[in-house]
Amino acid sequence: MATYVELSTKAKMPIVGLGTAKSTAAELKEAVKIAIDVGYRHFDCAYIYQNEKEVGEAIQEKIKEKAVKREDLFIVSKLWITFFEKPLVRKGFQKSLENLQLDYLDLYLIHWPCGIQYMDNIHPLNEESNLSSSKETFMDIWEAMEKLVDEGLVKAIGVSNFNHLQIERLLNKPGLKHKPVVNQIECHPYLPQKKLIQYCHSNGIAITAYSPLGSTDRIWPSPDDPVLLEDPNIKAIAQKHNKTVAQVFDFKLSDEEMETLSSFNINWRAYKLKLFSHLRDYPFHEEI
Ligand SMILES: NC(=O)c1ccc[n+]([C@@H]2O[C@H](COP(=O)([O-])OP(=O)(O)OC[C@H]3O[C@@H](n4cnc5c(N)ncnc54)[C@H](OP(=O)(O)O)[C@@H]3O)[C@@H](O)[C@H]2O)c1
């Protein structure tokens, strides 16, 4: 099995990455150092996770120890929804770059297609009634994202949580200079996203799957939510291979088993982010 995906820029994105959301600062620094030692090279970060400083410290320590070289790492970050104005894109980006103690990123994503008006508070997620759409849209701020590529500050740009119509709008943008190379989306057996993946692949856009285990520790869990890691049908496939449900290395599932896994689709999302649902460009009103 290939260990990386080749992006449309020809850059190689390692297939397995370490997610950094929801980790506390102290545990994350240690986790990143251990991850580098055991071979992880792809790290998925975001300004909103509020822990990029610790990721940066861990990376710098490992580079100094000569455990890894910068050019062998694939570091991703994401523009938060409060930075949806062209000049603010640079501001949001610089904060991530400084916290990560790097001079370039391998991939920078627009975290969500819907922006809100600028606020100092990094985490507006509890302020539903106050959220109003930004004046500029993802179509406007894409130009500021493109400038980051032109200035050598990021190797490639992409999107996250975009539906296929939003990607189509971006691809048809007059004067588009740099295409999105990745769409990072929630993807697991309860939400296999076959059609969106097909659409992205047919346009040369790679997919990164987030919450692949169903995000047991997600924010706002509901008691009626299904529990992916407890699914008896998935457990049966795992048991057949003498593995736990969450294990992904050292073995291969048959095409038939992969087909069975994708038949568990119930269109269930761990991250619906309903508090964004009144905003312009909320992505999940569309099926694909
Ligand atoms: N672009 C976006 O909008 C977006 C949204 C969500 C996530 N993401 C990215 O995707 C990454 C992963 O997503 P996620 O954290 O939401 O969901 P996830 O990886 O599906 O689930 C994480 C949960 O799985 C548990 N887990 C991990 N390994 C396990 C194992 N071997 N056995 C049993 N349980 C295990 C973890 O438990 P412990 O905590 O005990 O390890 C944690 O509760 C994030 O860190 C972030 O980088 C992006």
Coordinates of C-alpha atoms and ligand atoms in Angstrom, one line a residue:
M1 CA 0.0 0.0 0.0
A2 CA 1.3 3.5 -0.8
T3 CA 2.3 5.4 2.2
Y4 CA 1.4 8.8 0.8
V5 CA -1.1 10.5 -1.6
E6 CA 0.3 12.6 -4.4
L7 CA -1.4 16.0 -4.5
S8 CA -2.1 17.9 -7.7
T9 CA 1.0 20.0 -6.9
K10 CA 3.0 16.7 -6.9
A11 CA 3.7 17.0 -3.2
K12 CA 3.5 13.8 -1.2
M13 CA 1.0 13.9 1.7
P14 CA 1.6 10.9 4.1
I15 CA -1.6 8.9 4.3
V16 CA -1.7 8.6 8.1
G17 CA -1.6 11.8 10.1
L18 CA -1.9 12.7 13.7
G19 CA -4.9 14.8 14.6
T20 CA -4.3 17.4 17.3
A21 CA -7.9 18.6 18.1
K22 CA -9.1 18.5 21.7
S23 CA -5.7 17.6 23.2
T24 CA -4.5 19.5 26.2
A25 CA -1.2 21.4 25.8
A26 CA 1.0 19.2 28.0
E27 CA -0.2 15.9 26.6
L28 CA -0.1 17.1 23.0
K29 CA 3.6 18.1 23.2
E30 CA 4.5 14.7 24.4
A31 CA 2.2 13.0 21.9
V32 CA 3.8 14.8 19.0
K33 CA 7.3 13.9 20.1
I34 CA 6.4 10.2 20.5
A35 CA 4.5 10.3 17.1
I36 CA 7.7 11.6 15.4
D37 CA 9.8 8.9 17.0
V38 CA 7.4 6.2 15.9
G39 CA 7.3 7.5 12.3
Y40 CA 4.4 9.9 11.9
R41 CA 5.2 12.8 9.5
H42 CA 1.8 14.3 8.9
F43 CA 0.3 16.6 11.6
D44 CA -3.1 18.0 11.3
C45 CA -3.4 21.3 13.2
A46 CA -5.7 24.3 13.4
Y47 CA -5.7 27.8 15.0
I48 CA -9.0 26.9 16.8
Y49 CA -7.4 23.9 18.5
Q50 CA -5.5 26.5 20.6
N51 CA -2.5 24.2 21.0
E52 CA -0.3 24.9 18.0
K53 CA 2.4 26.3 20.2
E54 CA 2.9 22.9 21.8
V55 CA 3.0 21.2 18.4
G56 CA 5.6 23.8 17.4
E57 CA 7.7 23.2 20.5
A58 CA 7.7 19.4 20.0
I59 CA 8.6 19.8 16.3
Q60 CA 11.5 22.1 17.1
E61 CA 12.9 19.8 19.8
K62 CA 12.8 16.8 17.4
I63 CA 14.5 18.8 14.6
K64 CA 17.2 19.9 17.1
E65 CA 17.7 16.3 18.2
K66 CA 18.0 15.4 14.5
A67 CA 15.2 12.9 14.8
V68 CA 13.5 14.5 11.8
K69 CA 14.1 17.2 9.1
R70 CA 11.6 19.9 8.4
E71 CA 11.4 18.9 4.8
D72 CA 10.3 15.4 5.8
L73 CA 7.3 16.7 7.8
F74 CA 3.9 17.5 6.3
I75 CA 2.3 20.2 8.5
V76 CA -1.3 21.3 8.0
S77 CA -3.2 24.2 9.6
K78 CA -6.5 25.8 9.1
L79 CA -7.9 29.3 8.9
W80 CA -10.6 29.8 11.5
I81 CA -14.0 31.3 10.6
T82 CA -13.3 34.6 12.4
F83 CA -10.7 35.6 9.8
F84 CA -13.0 35.9 6.8
E85 CA -11.7 39.1 5.3
K86 CA -8.7 39.3 2.9
P87 CA -6.3 41.2 5.4
L88 CA -7.4 38.9 8.2
V89 CA -6.4 35.8 6.3
R90 CA -2.8 36.9 6.7
K91 CA -3.3 37.6 10.4
G92 CA -4.9 34.2 11.1
F93 CA -2.2 32.5 9.1
Q94 CA 0.7 34.3 10.8
K95 CA -0.6 33.4 14.2
S96 CA -0.5 29.7 13.3
L97 CA 2.9 29.9 11.6
E98 CA 4.4 31.7 14.6
N99 CA 2.9 29.3 17.1
L100 CA 4.1 26.3 15.1
Q101 CA 7.6 28.0 14.9
L102 CA 7.8 27.4 11.2
D103 CA 8.6 29.5 8.1
Y104 CA 6.2 27.7 5.8
L105 CA 3.3 25.2 6.0
D106 CA 2.8 22.3 3.7
L107 CA -1.0 22.8 3.5
Y108 CA -3.3 25.6 4.7
L109 CA -7.1 25.0 4.6
I110 CA -10.2 27.1 5.0
H111 CA -11.6 25.3 8.0
W112 CA -15.3 25.9 7.2
P113 CA -16.9 27.5 4.1
C114 CA -19.0 29.9 6.3
G115 CA -17.3 32.9 7.9
I116 CA -18.4 35.1 10.7
Q117 CA -17.6 38.8 11.5
Y118 CA -14.3 39.3 13.1
M119 CA -14.1 39.0 16.9
D120 CA -11.2 38.9 19.3
N121 CA -12.7 35.9 21.0
I122 CA -11.1 32.9 19.3
H123 CA -13.9 30.5 20.3
P124 CA -17.3 31.9 19.4
L125 CA -18.9 28.4 19.6
N126 CA -21.0 29.2 22.6
E127 CA -22.4 32.4 21.3
E128 CA -25.0 31.2 18.8
S129 CA -27.2 34.2 19.0
N130 CA -24.3 36.6 18.2
L131 CA -23.0 34.9 15.2
S132 CA -23.5 36.8 11.9
S133 CA -22.0 36.1 8.5
S134 CA -18.9 37.8 7.4
K135 CA -19.1 40.4 4.6
E136 CA -16.6 38.5 2.5
T137 CA -17.2 34.9 1.4
F138 CA -14.8 32.0 0.8
M139 CA -14.7 33.1 -2.8
D140 CA -13.2 36.5 -1.8
I141 CA -10.7 35.2 0.8
W142 CA -9.4 32.5 -1.6
E143 CA -7.5 35.3 -3.3
A144 CA -5.7 35.9 0.0
M145 CA -5.0 32.2 0.4
E146 CA -3.5 32.2 -3.1
K147 CA -1.1 35.0 -2.1
L148 CA 0.3 32.8 0.7
V149 CA 1.3 30.3 -2.0
D150 CA 2.7 33.0 -4.3
E151 CA 4.9 34.3 -1.4
G152 CA 6.2 30.8 -0.6
L153 CA 4.5 30.8 2.9
V154 CA 2.5 27.7 2.1
K155 CA 3.2 24.9 -0.4
A156 CA -0.5 24.3 -1.2
I157 CA -4.0 25.4 -0.2
G158 CA -7.3 23.6 0.3
V159 CA -10.6 23.5 2.0
S160 CA -12.4 21.6 4.7
N161 CA -16.1 20.9 5.2
F162 CA -17.0 22.2 1.7
N163 CA -19.9 20.6 -0.2
H164 CA -19.5 19.8 -3.9
L165 CA -21.4 22.9 -5.0
Q166 CA -19.0 25.1 -3.0
I167 CA -16.0 23.4 -4.6
E168 CA -17.6 23.8 -8.0
R169 CA -17.9 27.6 -7.3
L170 CA -14.3 27.8 -6.3
L171 CA -13.1 25.8 -9.4
N172 CA -15.1 28.1 -11.7
K173 CA -13.9 31.3 -10.0
P174 CA -12.8 33.7 -12.7
G175 CA -9.0 34.2 -12.5
L176 CA -8.4 31.2 -10.2
K177 CA -4.7 30.9 -9.7
H178 CA -4.3 28.0 -7.4
K179 CA -6.8 25.1 -7.2
P180 CA -7.7 23.6 -3.8
V181 CA -5.6 20.4 -3.5
V182 CA -7.5 18.8 -0.6
N183 CA -11.0 18.8 0.9
Q184 CA -10.8 17.6 4.6
I185 CA -14.2 16.1 5.5
E186 CA -15.7 13.9 8.1
C187 CA -15.5 10.3 6.8
H188 CA -16.2 6.9 8.5
P189 CA -18.5 3.9 8.0
Y190 CA -21.5 5.9 9.2
L191 CA -20.7 8.7 6.7
P192 CA -18.7 7.2 3.9
Q193 CA -19.1 10.2 1.6
K194 CA -18.8 8.2 -1.6
K195 CA -20.3 10.8 -3.9
L196 CA -18.4 13.8 -2.5
I197 CA -15.2 11.8 -2.7
Q198 CA -15.9 10.8 -6.3
Y199 CA -16.6 14.4 -7.2
C200 CA -13.4 15.6 -5.5
H201 CA -11.2 12.9 -7.1
S202 CA -12.6 13.6 -10.5
N203 CA -11.4 17.2 -10.1
G204 CA -8.0 16.2 -8.9
I205 CA -8.7 17.1 -5.2
A206 CA -7.5 14.7 -2.6
I207 CA -9.6 13.8 0.5
T208 CA -8.4 13.8 4.1
A209 CA -10.8 11.9 6.3
Y210 CA -11.4 13.5 9.8
S211 CA -13.1 11.8 12.8
P212 CA -12.4 8.4 11.2
L213 CA -13.3 6.6 14.4
G214 CA -16.6 8.5 14.9
S215 CA -15.0 11.1 17.3
T216 CA -16.1 9.4 20.6
D217 CA -14.9 12.5 22.5
R218 CA -16.6 15.1 20.1
I219 CA -18.0 18.3 21.4
W220 CA -21.8 18.3 21.9
P221 CA -22.5 14.5 22.0
S222 CA -26.1 13.6 22.1
P223 CA -27.3 10.5 24.0
D224 CA -29.1 9.0 21.0
D225 CA -25.9 9.2 18.8
P226 CA -24.7 5.8 17.4
V227 CA -21.3 4.7 18.7
L228 CA -19.2 3.6 15.8
L229 CA -16.5 1.8 17.8
E230 CA -19.3 -0.3 19.4
D231 CA -21.0 -1.3 16.1
P232 CA -21.5 -5.1 16.2
N233 CA -21.0 -5.5 12.5
I234 CA -17.7 -3.6 12.5
K235 CA -16.7 -5.5 15.6
A236 CA -17.3 -8.8 13.7
I237 CA -15.0 -7.7 10.9
A238 CA -12.3 -6.7 13.4
Q239 CA -12.6 -9.9 15.3
K240 CA -12.2 -11.9 12.2
H241 CA -8.8 -10.3 11.7
N242 CA -7.9 -10.5 15.4
K243 CA -7.8 -6.7 15.7
T244 CA -9.6 -4.0 17.6
V245 CA -12.2 -1.8 15.8
A246 CA -9.9 1.2 15.8
Q247 CA -6.7 -0.6 14.5
V248 CA -5.6 0.4 11.0
F249 CA -2.0 -1.0 10.5
D250 CA -0.4 -4.3 9.5
F251 CA -3.4 -5.8 7.8
K252 CA -5.7 -5.4 4.8
L253 CA -9.4 -5.8 4.5
S254 CA -10.8 -7.6 1.4
D255 CA -12.8 -5.7 -1.2
E256 CA -15.9 -7.4 0.0
E257 CA -15.2 -6.3 3.6
M258 CA -14.6 -2.7 2.4
E259 CA -17.9 -2.9 0.5
T260 CA -19.6 -4.2 3.7
L261 CA -18.2 -1.3 5.7
S262 CA -19.4 1.3 3.3
S263 CA -22.9 -0.3 3.4
F264 CA -23.2 1.0 7.0
N265 CA -23.9 4.5 5.8
I266 CA -26.6 6.3 7.9
N267 CA -25.5 9.8 7.0
W268 CA -24.6 10.5 10.6
R269 CA -22.3 13.4 11.4
A270 CA -20.3 13.8 14.6
Y271 CA -19.8 17.5 13.5
K272 CA -23.0 19.1 12.2
L273 CA -22.2 22.4 13.8
K274 CA -25.8 23.4 13.8
L275 CA -24.9 26.7 15.4
F276 CA -23.5 27.7 12.0
S277 CA -26.7 26.5 10.2
H278 CA -28.1 30.0 9.8
L279 CA -24.9 31.4 8.3
R280 CA -24.4 32.0 4.6
D281 CA -22.5 29.0 3.0
Y282 CA -23.3 26.6 5.9
P283 CA -22.3 23.4 4.0
F284 CA -24.7 20.7 5.2
H285 CA -28.0 21.9 3.7
E286 CA -26.8 20.1 0.6
E287 CA -26.7 16.3 0.6
I288 CA -23.3 16.1 -1.1
Ligands
LIG1 N1 -11.6 19.9 9.6 C1 -12.4 19.7 10.6 O1 -13.4 20.4 10.7 C2 -12.2 18.7 11.7 C3 -13.2 18.3 12.6 C4 -12.9 17.3 13.5 C5 -11.6 16.7 13.5 N2 -10.7 17.1 12.6 C6 -9.3 16.5 12.7 O2 -9.4 15.1 12.7 C7 -8.7 14.6 13.8 C8 -9.4 13.3 14.4 O3 -10.8 13.5 14.6 P1 -11.5 13.4 16.0 O4 -10.5 13.5 17.1 O5 -12.7 14.2 16.0 O6 -12.1 11.9 15.9 P2 -11.6 10.4 15.9 O7 -10.2 10.3 15.5 O8 -12.6 9.7 15.1 O9 -11.9 10.0 17.4 C9 -11.1 10.3 18.5 C10 -11.6 9.5 19.6 O10 -11.2 8.1 19.3 C11 -10.6 7.5 20.5 N3 -9.6 6.6 20.0 C12 -8.4 6.8 19.3 N4 -7.8 5.7 19.1 C13 -8.5 4.7 19.7 C14 -8.3 3.3 19.8 N5 -7.2 2.7 19.3 N6 -9.2 2.6 20.5 C15 -10.3 3.2 21.0 N7 -10.5 4.5 20.9 C16 -9.6 5.3 20.3 C17 -9.9 8.7 21.2 O11 -9.8 8.3 22.5 P3 -8.6 9.0 23.4 O12 -9.0 10.4 23.5 O13 -8.7 8.2 24.7 O14 -7.3 8.8 22.7 C18 -10.9 9.8 20.9 O15 -11.9 9.8 21.9 C19 -8.7 15.7 14.8 O16 -7.7 15.6 15.8 C20 -8.5 16.9 13.9 O17 -7.1 17.0 13.5 C21 -10.9 18.1 11.7

